[in-house]
Each structure stands twice: as structure tokens, then as C-alpha cells.
């Protein structure tokens, strides 16, 4: 077989930094492990379960927010950036968790939310008490309203969580006053990042956590911190992605000035040893656009959302993989790969929906799109088998190694995502991917804690996905992930040269990653496998046939 596209000539020789090839496991602290039994996961719970992650074979963990917060948006509304919310423990608990992780050879990345703060942040409370035009208000985006008496918002922007993006305040004298901008919930006020005081404040936040020993930061809404001058009106397309991933010109997403922020942060991280890293959550329409965030003097990684949102289609996947392996190495950065996270429908459900995936809306019992469970899991296992063979860094979201599907049947009165409330129950939101994960089938809350409490209800099917059940099954999804990570490391696939292979049907992905041949059958008919030892297969094989929705790694014959 010959090469139709050799990306190896486009991939810059990788450096020695750990983040170039790391497999990073996302922990959503609320739902990972609960040590005190209150129904909400915590830092001591994470510490107690780190050995399991070491056994899985990951290189680093990324913790979603655990900082002080009123929890209006599950911690993405931060009231104090330099302390741990009592819900999750203490700074001592964080230090103990960090020490345990480092002792196991696991690096730790923390979530940073710089676009906005909670309305309970001391700065915002000072802004409310201060007068229009004051230095306190200049830290946020306050504007006078339109209309005869300022009764209309400054522009027509719509919040990601539904409704308008502006909230009017009551001034100290009790009269209606200015409006403040909130891209997300009304309790999440956007900072004004043109203000030097805001810039210096976050340099201090970075140093606080770097001094404690963290290995890097995942930056929330990294493409939203600068707004277009003049705040012009903008109406998104009716079927558009609310996070801006399908639009090139949104006045509050992807503005050029944001890059100066990350050049500044890059210098702060360079003050520390140990290859500290910044990873951008930047929803952008193409790998080329995303690569602008990881030029040599900016961030080190950016989530590859174009890859995450690609359908289970061989041509589409070939395109996004090729584009990624061209765009990211062209600026000296690793490609990154991700299939699930705390904001999207789990890929064990998303890859086999009966209708188009409603990105940003979630799915529930009345959604048009419903998952086909067995097909979804089969495709998810194959998709992960492809992903973990690709050069660069990969992200795993807690529970996907157990094959967890999206939870559909959450009772209406148990839902907690702000999207559910701000859209008058029209959009389900993200609760379905955030349900606490199962550890032991026969334990209270499936081992999430010892009391049976759970901040979101766990479905009965969690028993079959519990880690202790899957540990006893050599064909389980946990066994597959563990084996994939072992072989990935043994063959150095994170830094391997990549070459497409031809001679296969259009519905088949086939490539060489280093000394491993990877074949994924996205068609409907089984295909013959070439010679070579089967290193890993996403499903059991019969003879030398690769069934539909199955992927395999082969060693040279």
C-alpha cells in the first residue's frame, strides 16, 4: 500500500515537554468521588481514587473548578480564585491531592475561569456599590442602556444560557441604573480585559497556583475575553453553535486582542520550571483558527473542538485529522484530540443519535435526537481506538473509560444546569454528562460515596458500568482503555510519524502511526485485515475480518 497523504513531513519534531504527548484525564470534581458523603464530590475523594487513574495509565489530570463559588454554574462562577470552596475541601486538601498525584507520576492542571466572575466576587460587589464611571465598575463591562431612560439593553446580544446578555442594576439610590454584560448566566459578570487592573489581578492568580506546584491551567472560554470595539449588535444564525464554533465573525468570540493576554501569561509560566502548560478552551470553526491560540509565544495546547464535533463519517474524519496534523505542527504545537467533556453529550451516546446532535442543548426524554445505546458504545470504543493512536495529546473525560452513556431520564425537578432554567425548560443542558460516576456496583451511590447521596440521580444501569464490574471483564471498555494506553506508551504513538494508507474503501480510515497500522471500519460490511499481529481491537474479531464500527491496531507482520 502507498501513501496518499504523508503528514509526517508536516509534523515538527516534538520537544521533550510532557504536554506534547500526554493523555490527560478530566475530573469533574462534583461527580468523581465524594469522601464526606454529602452527595457532592470533593478533593479528598479525588485523592482516595488517584491510584485507579495511575492504573489506567494517564499522564495528567485536569480538575474542573473547585475554587470558592456560590455554585450557580457548578463552580464556573468564581467568587475567590485563590481558595478552595468548602464544598470541595480546603487548601490543605488540595496540597495533599497534588502531592499524591505527583507521587504517582501524575501532573495536575487546574481550571481557570478568567472571562467572568461570580456576582459574589468582592470586586463585583464593590462595582454595584460604586457609581457609574468609577474604577470599581471599570473592572467589568458596565454600559448605559438605550432608550429614553436607559431602559433598553446596550445591544441585542443573546446569552449562551438563553435570554439576553445584559442585566440592569439598581443604583445605590434605588433607581434603575446601568447594565452589565454576562455572556453566560446573570450571576457571571464579564471582566473588562482592557483594564490593566484585571490583567495584573490574574497574573497574581496564576502565580498563586503555580507557587503551590500545579503543572498548568485549562483556560475556560479562552476565546471570549475580548469584545469587539463598540459592542455592535449581532444576531447568530438560528441553527448556530452558541459557543461560536461555526462562525468566523462573532463580536464576543475570537477577537484578535485576546492573543495579547496569552502572550503575557506565557511569560508568567516561563518564570517556573517543569514545563508548565496552558490549554485553551476555544470554540473555533477550524483547526487553522484554533492553531492561532498555540503559536510559540501563546498557549501550549488548545482543545480540538472541530475534531470533537465531527460526525462518525470516514471522509469527515480524514479531513479534520489531516487539517489538524497540518495546522497545529505548523505553529510548533501538538495536535490535541478529545471526544467528550463536561459540556457535551457523551460520545457513547452522541455518535449514535437518531437525529442531528443538538450541541449546547443537551438531550432528554422528549428530544428529537435519541441515542441508540449498543451502537453508540460500539462506535465510541472504535472512535477512542482511533483517537489514542493519533500523534499529539489526548483528553479523556471521567467515566468514558467505563463506556458511560449520556443520562437521558433525569427528572425535571432534579435538573441543575442554568441552561434548563434560562430557556424555560426548552433546552436540557449538560446535566446528562455530569452524573456522578460508578465505582462499585453493590455500594451506596455505586461507590461514589458511602451514604448513597448524589447531587444528580444515578441511573440503575450504572451498576453494569461500575469500575469493579469492568475490572473483572477482559472485554470491558475499561479493559480496552487500559490496554490502549499501555500500547500507546510502549510504541510512543504520541510522538509517532503519521501516514495515511490507501487501498481501502472510502468508509474505512487507515493510517500508520509509527510502527502501528490503524484501521477503522466506519462502513456496514466487514473487511479483510492485512497481515500483522493484532495489538488492540475495539471489538472481538472473528478470523481476519474487521466488522462494522470497529477499529484495530496491528503490528508489522
PDB file of C-alpha atoms in Angstrom, residues 103-273:
ATOM      1  CA  UNK A 103       3.956  10.894  43.826  1.00  0.00           C
ATOM      2  CA  UNK A 104       2.139   8.685  41.323  1.00  0.00           C
ATOM      3  CA  UNK A 105       3.739  10.490  38.387  1.00  0.00           C
ATOM      4  CA  UNK A 106       0.503  12.301  37.504  1.00  0.00           C
ATOM      5  CA  UNK A 107       0.635  16.008  36.674  1.00  0.00           C
ATOM      6  CA  UNK A 108      -2.152  18.349  37.738  1.00  0.00           C
ATOM      7  CA  UNK A 109      -3.877  21.005  35.619  1.00  0.00           C
ATOM      8  CA  UNK A 110      -6.443  23.307  37.217  1.00  0.00           C
ATOM      9  CA  UNK A 111      -9.341  25.087  35.568  1.00  0.00           C
ATOM     10  CA  UNK A 112      -9.154  28.874  35.386  1.00  0.00           C
ATOM     11  CA  UNK A 113     -12.231  30.990  34.592  1.00  0.00           C
ATOM     12  CA  UNK A 114     -10.939  34.447  33.565  1.00  0.00           C
ATOM     13  CA  UNK A 115     -13.742  35.641  31.284  1.00  0.00           C
ATOM     14  CA  UNK A 116     -16.131  36.345  34.146  1.00  0.00           C
ATOM     15  CA  UNK A 117     -16.523  36.142  37.892  1.00  0.00           C
ATOM     16  CA  UNK A 118     -19.395  35.340  40.184  1.00  0.00           C
ATOM     17  CA  UNK A 119     -21.605  38.250  41.139  1.00  0.00           C
ATOM     18  CA  UNK A 120     -20.495  37.379  44.691  1.00  0.00           C
ATOM     19  CA  UNK A 121     -16.854  38.261  43.934  1.00  0.00           C
ATOM     20  CA  UNK A 122     -15.712  41.159  46.103  1.00  0.00           C
ATOM     21  CA  UNK A 123     -14.907  43.198  43.022  1.00  0.00           C
ATOM     22  CA  UNK A 124     -18.408  42.885  41.616  1.00  0.00           C
ATOM     23  CA  UNK A 125     -19.964  43.746  44.962  1.00  0.00           C
ATOM     24  CA  UNK A 126     -17.768  46.851  45.022  1.00  0.00           C
ATOM     25  CA  UNK A 127     -18.885  47.669  41.488  1.00  0.00           C
ATOM     26  CA  UNK A 128     -22.539  47.502  42.478  1.00  0.00           C
ATOM     27  CA  UNK A 129     -21.928  49.855  45.387  1.00  0.00           C
ATOM     28  CA  UNK A 130     -19.903  52.307  43.292  1.00  0.00           C
ATOM     29  CA  UNK A 131     -21.115  54.972  40.891  1.00  0.00           C
ATOM     30  CA  UNK A 132     -21.209  54.744  37.094  1.00  0.00           C
ATOM     31  CA  UNK A 133     -17.802  55.588  35.640  1.00  0.00           C
ATOM     32  CA  UNK A 134     -15.968  54.548  38.818  1.00  0.00           C
ATOM     33  CA  UNK A 135     -12.753  52.478  38.870  1.00  0.00           C
ATOM     34  CA  UNK A 136     -14.706  49.673  40.545  1.00  0.00           C
ATOM     35  CA  UNK A 137     -17.124  49.416  37.615  1.00  0.00           C
ATOM     36  CA  UNK A 138     -14.288  49.665  35.111  1.00  0.00           C
ATOM     37  CA  UNK A 139     -13.186  46.151  36.102  1.00  0.00           C
ATOM     38  CA  UNK A 140     -16.345  44.798  34.443  1.00  0.00           C
ATOM     39  CA  UNK A 141     -18.303  45.743  31.314  1.00  0.00           C
ATOM     40  CA  UNK A 142     -20.903  48.238  32.526  1.00  0.00           C
ATOM     41  CA  UNK A 143     -22.738  50.386  29.989  1.00  0.00           C
ATOM     42  CA  UNK A 144     -25.618  52.820  29.939  1.00  0.00           C
ATOM     43  CA  UNK A 145     -28.791  51.460  28.400  1.00  0.00           C
ATOM     44  CA  UNK A 146     -30.534  52.642  25.276  1.00  0.00           C
ATOM     45  CA  UNK A 147     -33.971  54.215  25.137  1.00  0.00           C
ATOM     46  CA  UNK A 148     -35.268  57.443  26.639  1.00  0.00           C
ATOM     47  CA  UNK A 149     -34.453  56.385  30.191  1.00  0.00           C
ATOM     48  CA  UNK A 150     -31.821  53.713  29.553  1.00  0.00           C
ATOM     49  CA  UNK A 151     -34.485  51.027  29.829  1.00  0.00           C
ATOM     50  CA  UNK A 152     -33.191  49.020  26.847  1.00  0.00           C
ATOM     51  CA  UNK A 153     -30.001  46.916  26.910  1.00  0.00           C
ATOM     52  CA  UNK A 154     -26.882  48.336  25.218  1.00  0.00           C
ATOM     53  CA  UNK A 155     -27.137  45.829  22.345  1.00  0.00           C
ATOM     54  CA  UNK A 156     -29.035  42.736  21.223  1.00  0.00           C
ATOM     55  CA  UNK A 157     -26.597  40.020  22.272  1.00  0.00           C
ATOM     56  CA  UNK A 158     -28.088  36.735  23.462  1.00  0.00           C
ATOM     57  CA  UNK A 159     -26.644  34.782  26.377  1.00  0.00           C
ATOM     58  CA  UNK A 160     -25.203  31.320  25.752  1.00  0.00           C
ATOM     59  CA  UNK A 161     -27.540  30.128  28.516  1.00  0.00           C
ATOM     60  CA  UNK A 162     -30.604  31.762  26.946  1.00  0.00           C
ATOM     61  CA  UNK A 163     -32.197  35.185  27.283  1.00  0.00           C
ATOM     62  CA  UNK A 164     -30.391  38.499  26.956  1.00  0.00           C
ATOM     63  CA  UNK A 165     -26.697  39.033  27.676  1.00  0.00           C
ATOM     64  CA  UNK A 166     -27.261  42.191  29.743  1.00  0.00           C
ATOM     65  CA  UNK A 167     -28.641  42.734  33.249  1.00  0.00           C
ATOM     66  CA  UNK A 168     -29.705  46.109  34.623  1.00  0.00           C
ATOM     67  CA  UNK A 169     -28.619  47.039  38.144  1.00  0.00           C
ATOM     68  CA  UNK A 170     -30.339  49.109  40.802  1.00  0.00           C
ATOM     69  CA  UNK A 171     -28.146  52.012  41.844  1.00  0.00           C
ATOM     70  CA  UNK A 172     -27.342  52.931  45.451  1.00  0.00           C
ATOM     71  CA  UNK A 173     -30.183  55.454  45.486  1.00  0.00           C
ATOM     72  CA  UNK A 174     -32.697  52.785  44.464  1.00  0.00           C
ATOM     73  CA  UNK A 175     -33.163  53.930  40.846  1.00  0.00           C
ATOM     74  CA  UNK A 176     -32.694  51.720  37.775  1.00  0.00           C
ATOM     75  CA  UNK A 177     -29.151  52.160  36.526  1.00  0.00           C
ATOM     76  CA  UNK A 178     -26.515  50.774  34.185  1.00  0.00           C
ATOM     77  CA  UNK A 179     -26.372  47.362  32.590  1.00  0.00           C
ATOM     78  CA  UNK A 180     -23.559  44.785  32.903  1.00  0.00           C
ATOM     79  CA  UNK A 181     -22.571  42.145  30.375  1.00  0.00           C
ATOM     80  CA  UNK A 182     -22.788  38.409  31.097  1.00  0.00           C
ATOM     81  CA  UNK A 183     -22.089  36.014  28.225  1.00  0.00           C
ATOM     82  CA  UNK A 184     -23.379  33.195  30.395  1.00  0.00           C
ATOM     83  CA  UNK A 185     -25.624  33.303  33.467  1.00  0.00           C
ATOM     84  CA  UNK A 186     -26.769  36.581  35.020  1.00  0.00           C
ATOM     85  CA  UNK A 187     -24.637  35.648  38.038  1.00  0.00           C
ATOM     86  CA  UNK A 188     -21.473  35.574  35.866  1.00  0.00           C
ATOM     87  CA  UNK A 189     -20.355  39.134  35.101  1.00  0.00           C
ATOM     88  CA  UNK A 190     -17.760  39.547  32.331  1.00  0.00           C
ATOM     89  CA  UNK A 191     -14.472  41.227  33.214  1.00  0.00           C
ATOM     90  CA  UNK A 192     -13.189  44.112  31.088  1.00  0.00           C
ATOM     91  CA  UNK A 193      -9.873  42.696  29.923  1.00  0.00           C
ATOM     92  CA  UNK A 194      -8.738  46.012  28.508  1.00  0.00           C
ATOM     93  CA  UNK A 195      -8.331  47.143  32.126  1.00  0.00           C
ATOM     94  CA  UNK A 196      -4.709  46.794  33.411  1.00  0.00           C
ATOM     95  CA  UNK A 197      -6.007  46.112  36.927  1.00  0.00           C
ATOM     96  CA  UNK A 198      -7.802  42.979  35.677  1.00  0.00           C
ATOM     97  CA  UNK A 199      -4.670  41.866  33.846  1.00  0.00           C
ATOM     98  CA  UNK A 200      -2.485  42.239  36.951  1.00  0.00           C
ATOM     99  CA  UNK A 201      -5.047  40.504  39.157  1.00  0.00           C
ATOM    100  CA  UNK A 202      -4.927  37.357  37.037  1.00  0.00           C
ATOM    101  CA  UNK A 203      -1.137  37.343  36.905  1.00  0.00           C
ATOM    102  CA  UNK A 204      -1.387  37.032  40.665  1.00  0.00           C
ATOM    103  CA  UNK A 205      -3.905  34.198  40.386  1.00  0.00           C
ATOM    104  CA  UNK A 206      -1.599  32.294  38.041  1.00  0.00           C
ATOM    105  CA  UNK A 207       1.354  32.699  40.394  1.00  0.00           C
ATOM    106  CA  UNK A 208      -0.706  31.635  43.432  1.00  0.00           C
ATOM    107  CA  UNK A 209      -1.396  28.196  41.943  1.00  0.00           C
ATOM    108  CA  UNK A 210       1.978  27.850  40.215  1.00  0.00           C
ATOM    109  CA  UNK A 211       3.676  28.502  43.543  1.00  0.00           C
ATOM    110  CA  UNK A 212       1.680  25.607  45.016  1.00  0.00           C
ATOM    111  CA  UNK A 213       3.065  23.342  42.304  1.00  0.00           C
ATOM    112  CA  UNK A 214       0.357  22.963  39.664  1.00  0.00           C
ATOM    113  CA  UNK A 215       1.555  21.926  36.229  1.00  0.00           C
ATOM    114  CA  UNK A 216      -0.713  24.148  34.184  1.00  0.00           C
ATOM    115  CA  UNK A 217      -4.105  25.640  33.514  1.00  0.00           C
ATOM    116  CA  UNK A 218      -7.056  24.832  31.331  1.00  0.00           C
ATOM    117  CA  UNK A 219      -8.482  28.241  30.445  1.00  0.00           C
ATOM    118  CA  UNK A 220     -12.265  28.421  30.286  1.00  0.00           C
ATOM    119  CA  UNK A 221     -13.827  30.376  27.407  1.00  0.00           C
ATOM    120  CA  UNK A 222     -10.367  31.346  26.203  1.00  0.00           C
ATOM    121  CA  UNK A 223     -11.805  32.906  23.046  1.00  0.00           C
ATOM    122  CA  UNK A 224     -14.281  35.201  24.813  1.00  0.00           C
ATOM    123  CA  UNK A 225     -12.296  37.619  26.948  1.00  0.00           C
ATOM    124  CA  UNK A 226     -12.063  40.473  24.427  1.00  0.00           C
ATOM    125  CA  UNK A 227     -15.173  42.016  22.858  1.00  0.00           C
ATOM    126  CA  UNK A 228     -15.261  43.934  19.591  1.00  0.00           C
ATOM    127  CA  UNK A 229     -14.909  47.712  19.955  1.00  0.00           C
ATOM    128  CA  UNK A 230     -18.261  49.437  20.144  1.00  0.00           C
ATOM    129  CA  UNK A 231     -20.086  46.221  21.123  1.00  0.00           C
ATOM    130  CA  UNK A 232     -22.046  46.105  17.831  1.00  0.00           C
ATOM    131  CA  UNK A 233     -25.341  44.262  17.508  1.00  0.00           C
ATOM    132  CA  UNK A 234     -25.072  40.655  16.377  1.00  0.00           C
ATOM    133  CA  UNK A 235     -27.720  38.054  15.613  1.00  0.00           C
ATOM    134  CA  UNK A 236     -26.393  34.479  15.483  1.00  0.00           C
ATOM    135  CA  UNK A 237     -27.774  32.032  12.934  1.00  0.00           C
ATOM    136  CA  UNK A 238     -30.819  30.144  14.188  1.00  0.00           C
ATOM    137  CA  UNK A 239     -29.011  26.808  13.999  1.00  0.00           C
ATOM    138  CA  UNK A 240     -25.612  28.156  15.052  1.00  0.00           C
ATOM    139  CA  UNK A 241     -23.332  26.907  17.814  1.00  0.00           C
ATOM    140  CA  UNK A 242     -23.813  29.161  20.838  1.00  0.00           C
ATOM    141  CA  UNK A 243     -20.095  28.903  21.686  1.00  0.00           C
ATOM    142  CA  UNK A 244     -19.090  30.286  18.291  1.00  0.00           C
ATOM    143  CA  UNK A 245     -17.593  27.132  16.847  1.00  0.00           C
ATOM    144  CA  UNK A 246     -19.238  27.567  13.454  1.00  0.00           C
ATOM    145  CA  UNK A 247     -18.931  31.293  12.838  1.00  0.00           C
ATOM    146  CA  UNK A 248     -15.920  33.393  11.842  1.00  0.00           C
ATOM    147  CA  UNK A 249     -17.161  36.803  12.959  1.00  0.00           C
ATOM    148  CA  UNK A 250     -18.827  36.982  16.354  1.00  0.00           C
ATOM    149  CA  UNK A 251     -18.131  40.222  18.276  1.00  0.00           C
ATOM    150  CA  UNK A 252     -17.663  38.405  21.590  1.00  0.00           C
ATOM    151  CA  UNK A 253     -15.758  35.327  20.355  1.00  0.00           C
ATOM    152  CA  UNK A 254     -12.268  35.034  18.933  1.00  0.00           C
ATOM    153  CA  UNK A 255     -11.347  38.720  18.849  1.00  0.00           C
ATOM    154  CA  UNK A 256      -7.667  39.394  17.979  1.00  0.00           C
ATOM    155  CA  UNK A 257      -6.866  41.208  21.218  1.00  0.00           C
ATOM    156  CA  UNK A 258      -7.217  38.029  23.255  1.00  0.00           C
ATOM    157  CA  UNK A 259      -3.852  36.820  21.975  1.00  0.00           C
ATOM    158  CA  UNK A 260      -2.003  39.558  23.871  1.00  0.00           C
ATOM    159  CA  UNK A 261      -3.407  38.155  27.119  1.00  0.00           C
ATOM    160  CA  UNK A 262      -1.920  34.736  26.460  1.00  0.00           C
ATOM    161  CA  UNK A 263       1.422  36.132  25.352  1.00  0.00           C
ATOM    162  CA  UNK A 264       1.549  37.810  28.744  1.00  0.00           C
ATOM    163  CA  UNK A 265       0.547  34.608  30.558  1.00  0.00           C
ATOM    164  CA  UNK A 266       3.121  32.611  28.599  1.00  0.00           C
ATOM    165  CA  UNK A 267       5.809  34.814  30.118  1.00  0.00           C
ATOM    166  CA  UNK A 268       4.432  34.199  33.622  1.00  0.00           C
ATOM    167  CA  UNK A 269       4.562  30.421  33.182  1.00  0.00           C
ATOM    168  CA  UNK A 270       8.080  30.680  31.748  1.00  0.00           C
ATOM    169  CA  UNK A 271       9.211  32.003  35.132  1.00  0.00           C
ATOM    170  CA  UNK A 272       8.644  28.499  36.546  1.00  0.00           C
ATOM    171  CA  UNK A 273      10.460  25.243  35.874  1.00  0.00           C
TER     172      UNK A 273
END
